PDB file of C-alpha atoms in Angstrom:
ATOM      1  CA  MET H   1      29.505 -48.284 -19.864  1.00 38.00           C
ATOM      2  CA  PRO H   2      27.937 -46.156 -17.117  1.00 45.00           C
ATOM      3  CA  ILE H   3      26.879 -42.614 -17.872  1.00 47.00           C
ATOM      4  CA  ILE H   4      29.249 -40.038 -16.458  1.00 48.00           C
ATOM      5  CA  GLY H   5      27.460 -37.225 -14.702  1.00 49.00           C
ATOM      6  CA  PRO H   6      23.759 -36.919 -13.988  1.00 49.00           C
ATOM      7  CA  GLY H   7      21.178 -38.638 -16.154  1.00 52.00           C
ATOM      8  CA  HIS H   8      18.838 -36.756 -18.434  1.00 51.00           C
ATOM      9  CA  ASP H   9      16.015 -36.730 -15.848  1.00 53.00           C
ATOM     10  CA  ASP H  10      18.269 -35.748 -12.952  1.00 53.00           C
ATOM     11  CA  PRO H  11      17.570 -32.242 -11.613  1.00 48.00           C
ATOM     12  CA  GLU H  12      21.323 -31.669 -11.536  1.00 51.00           C
ATOM     13  CA  TYR H  13      21.546 -32.156 -15.313  1.00 49.00           C
ATOM     14  CA  ASP H  14      23.539 -29.162 -16.523  1.00 53.00           C
ATOM     15  CA  GLY H  15      24.311 -29.738 -20.139  1.00 55.00           C
ATOM     16  CA  TYR H  16      26.093 -33.099 -19.970  1.00 54.00           C
ATOM     17  CA  ASP H  17      26.065 -34.490 -23.474  1.00 59.00           C
ATOM     18  CA  PRO H  18      26.049 -38.316 -23.644  1.00 60.00           C
ATOM     19  CA  ALA H  19      27.617 -37.990 -27.101  1.00 60.00           C
ATOM     20  CA  TRP H  20      30.859 -37.136 -25.303  1.00 57.00           C
ATOM     21  CA  ARG H  21      31.294 -40.876 -24.837  1.00 59.00           C
ATOM     22  CA  HIS H  22      31.672 -41.201 -28.622  1.00 66.00           C
ATOM     23  CA  GLN H  23      33.136 -37.884 -29.751  1.00 73.00           C
ATOM     24  CA  ASN H  24      36.670 -37.807 -31.022  1.00 79.00           C
ATOM     25  CA  THR H  25      37.745 -34.829 -28.900  1.00 84.00           C
ATOM     26  CA  ARG H  26      41.254 -33.390 -28.738  1.00 87.00           C
ATOM     27  CA  PHE H  27      41.867 -34.887 -25.308  1.00 90.00           C
ATOM     28  CA  ARG H  28      40.598 -38.291 -26.416  1.00 90.00           C
ATOM     29  CA  GLN H  29      42.890 -38.238 -29.470  1.00 91.00           C
ATOM     30  CA  TRP H  30      45.869 -37.131 -27.407  1.00 94.00           C
ATOM     31  CA  LEU H  31      45.206 -39.697 -24.702  1.00 93.00           C
ATOM     32  CA  HIS H  32      44.722 -42.545 -27.175  1.00 94.00           C
ATOM     33  CA  GLU H  33      47.951 -41.663 -29.010  1.00 95.00           C
ATOM     34  CA  ARG H  34      49.992 -41.430 -25.808  1.00 96.00           C
ATOM     35  CA  LEU H  35      48.541 -44.588 -24.243  1.00 94.00           C
ATOM     36  CA  THR H  36      49.171 -46.515 -27.450  1.00 95.00           C
ATOM     37  CA  ALA H  37      52.749 -45.229 -27.636  1.00 95.00           C
ATOM     38  CA  ALA H  38      53.280 -46.251 -24.002  1.00 93.00           C
ATOM     39  CA  GLY H  39      52.046 -49.773 -24.810  1.00 92.00           C
ATOM     40  CA  PHE H  40      48.857 -49.589 -22.740  1.00 89.00           C
ATOM     41  CA  PRO H  41      46.763 -52.614 -23.829  1.00 89.00           C
ATOM     42  CA  HIS H  42      43.329 -50.960 -23.587  1.00 90.00           C
ATOM     43  CA  ALA H  43      44.189 -47.488 -24.861  1.00 92.00           C
ATOM     44  CA  ALA H  44      40.922 -46.936 -26.745  1.00 90.00           C
ATOM     45  CA  ASP H  45      38.757 -47.975 -23.795  1.00 88.00           C
ATOM     46  CA  LEU H  46      40.588 -45.776 -21.304  1.00 87.00           C
ATOM     47  CA  ALA H  47      40.562 -42.813 -23.691  1.00 89.00           C
ATOM     48  CA  ALA H  48      36.813 -43.288 -24.228  1.00 85.00           C
ATOM     49  CA  THR H  49      36.277 -43.225 -20.466  1.00 82.00           C
ATOM     50  CA  CYS H  50      38.607 -40.371 -19.551  1.00 82.00           C
ATOM     51  CA  ALA H  51      37.744 -37.960 -22.344  1.00 79.00           C
ATOM     52  CA  PRO H  52      34.127 -37.306 -21.292  1.00 75.00           C
ATOM     53  CA  ALA H  53      35.107 -37.275 -17.619  1.00 74.00           C
ATOM     54  CA  ASN H  54      37.738 -34.659 -18.496  1.00 76.00           C
ATOM     55  CA  ARG H  55      35.079 -32.348 -19.905  1.00 76.00           C
ATOM     56  CA  TYR H  56      32.300 -33.012 -17.435  1.00 74.00           C
ATOM     57  CA  ASN H  57      34.155 -33.359 -14.140  1.00 76.00           C
ATOM     58  CA  GLY H  58      37.413 -31.585 -14.877  1.00 83.00           C
ATOM     59  CA  LEU H  59      40.847 -33.033 -14.336  1.00 88.00           C
ATOM     60  CA  THR H  60      41.815 -33.634 -10.719  1.00 89.00           C
ATOM     61  CA  ASP H  61      45.433 -33.634  -9.623  1.00 92.00           C
ATOM     62  CA  GLU H  62      45.170 -37.359  -8.916  1.00 93.00           C
ATOM     63  CA  ALA H  63      43.697 -38.137 -12.351  1.00 91.00           C
ATOM     64  CA  ALA H  64      46.309 -35.977 -14.083  1.00 93.00           C
ATOM     65  CA  ALA H  65      49.129 -37.727 -12.196  1.00 95.00           C
ATOM     66  CA  THR H  66      47.715 -41.156 -13.054  1.00 93.00           C
ATOM     67  CA  LEU H  67      47.372 -40.248 -16.728  1.00 93.00           C
ATOM     68  CA  ALA H  68      50.903 -38.836 -16.786  1.00 95.00           C
ATOM     69  CA  LEU H  69      52.187 -42.131 -15.380  1.00 94.00           C
ATOM     70  CA  LEU H  70      50.156 -44.269 -17.804  1.00 92.00           C
ATOM     71  CA  THR H  71      51.039 -42.160 -20.843  1.00 94.00           C
ATOM     72  CA  ASP H  72      54.697 -41.755 -19.910  1.00 93.00           C
ATOM     73  CA  THR H  73      54.334 -37.964 -20.141  1.00 95.00           C
ATOM     74  CA  SER H  74      54.704 -35.086 -17.725  1.00 96.00           C
ATOM     75  CA  LEU H  75      51.960 -33.624 -15.603  1.00 95.00           C
ATOM     76  CA  ASP H  76      52.313 -30.408 -17.621  1.00 96.00           C
ATOM     77  CA  GLU H  77      51.699 -32.293 -20.890  1.00 96.00           C
ATOM     78  CA  VAL H  78      48.528 -33.885 -19.501  1.00 95.00           C
ATOM     79  CA  ARG H  79      47.271 -30.511 -18.268  1.00 95.00           C
ATOM     80  CA  ALA H  80      48.102 -28.870 -21.618  1.00 96.00           C
ATOM     81  CA  ALA H  81      46.084 -31.533 -23.474  1.00 94.00           C
ATOM     82  CA  HIS H  82      43.212 -31.066 -21.017  1.00 93.00           C
ATOM     83  CA  ASN H  83      43.297 -27.272 -21.393  1.00 93.00           C
ATOM     84  CA  ALA H  84      43.399 -27.483 -25.204  1.00 91.00           C
ATOM     85  CA  ASP H  85      40.341 -29.720 -25.168  1.00 89.00           C
ATOM     86  CA  ILE H  86      38.430 -27.423 -22.831  1.00 88.00           C
ATOM     87  CA  ALA H  87      39.351 -24.393 -24.971  1.00 89.00           C
ATOM     88  CA  ALA H  88      38.040 -26.171 -28.090  1.00 85.00           C
ATOM     89  CA  TRP H  89      34.854 -27.100 -26.245  1.00 82.00           C
ATOM     90  CA  ILE H  90      34.325 -23.500 -25.108  1.00 84.00           C
ATOM     91  CA  ARG H  91      34.753 -22.336 -28.698  1.00 82.00           C
ATOM     92  CA  GLU H  92      32.177 -24.895 -29.855  1.00 78.00           C
ATOM     93  CA  GLN H  93      29.727 -23.631 -27.244  1.00 77.00           C
ATOM     94  CA  GLU H  94      30.269 -20.045 -28.391  1.00 77.00           C
ATOM     95  CA  LEU H  95      29.450 -21.064 -31.947  1.00 71.00           C
ATOM     96  CA  VAL H  96      26.317 -22.869 -30.848  1.00 67.00           C
ATOM     97  CA  ASP H  97      25.191 -19.945 -28.678  1.00 69.00           C
ATOM     98  CA  HIS H  98      25.559 -17.411 -31.518  1.00 68.00           C
ATOM     99  CA  PRO H  99      24.791 -19.267 -34.717  1.00 60.00           C
ATOM    100  CA  ASP H 100      25.002 -17.399 -37.957  1.00 71.00           C
ATOM    101  CA  LEU H 101      25.643 -19.123 -41.255  1.00 68.00           C
ATOM    102  CA  ALA H 102      29.446 -19.072 -40.930  1.00 71.00           C
ATOM    103  CA  ALA H 103      29.348 -20.268 -37.310  1.00 73.00           C
ATOM    104  CA  VAL H 104      26.979 -23.117 -38.127  1.00 74.00           C
ATOM    105  CA  ASP H 105      29.190 -24.146 -41.047  1.00 75.00           C
ATOM    106  CA  ALA H 106      32.302 -24.123 -38.833  1.00 78.00           C
ATOM    107  CA  ASN H 107      30.516 -26.148 -36.176  1.00 77.00           C
ATOM    108  CA  LEU H 108      29.342 -28.734 -38.722  1.00 80.00           C
ATOM    109  CA  ASN H 109      32.900 -29.052 -40.050  1.00 80.00           C
ATOM    110  CA  ARG H 110      34.203 -29.729 -36.523  1.00 81.00           C
ATOM    111  CA  ILE H 111      31.526 -32.359 -35.948  1.00 83.00           C
ATOM    112  CA  ALA H 112      32.335 -34.027 -39.273  1.00 81.00           C
ATOM    113  CA  GLU H 113      36.043 -34.148 -38.391  1.00 80.00           C
ATOM    114  CA  ARG H 114      35.268 -35.987 -35.154  1.00 75.00           C
ATOM    115  CA  HIS H 115      33.356 -38.800 -36.774  1.00 66.00           C
TER     116      HIS H 115
END
């Protein structure tokens, strides 16, 4: 699977985390559930591809419309799942940026839940 975004040595590298390809994020969970329910044969593969792209590149109107069609959901539902994932990611970054014992513990619990 190709790396989404710049590589580690690329001067444009701006915090892309290759672990996104494996993390069980909110958007990945939502997408996998909806694709599976819609009978999409490669739900896990598409969710694994779209979830990191969602965080790194954002969600274009075209991508959102395609996902709405594939998941048999509305454009608003796709955008809500995207926004929930981004909000969770922002919260994770806040915890990492200001770690105290409680914040580190909360962050470790989130990581453990993903894996």
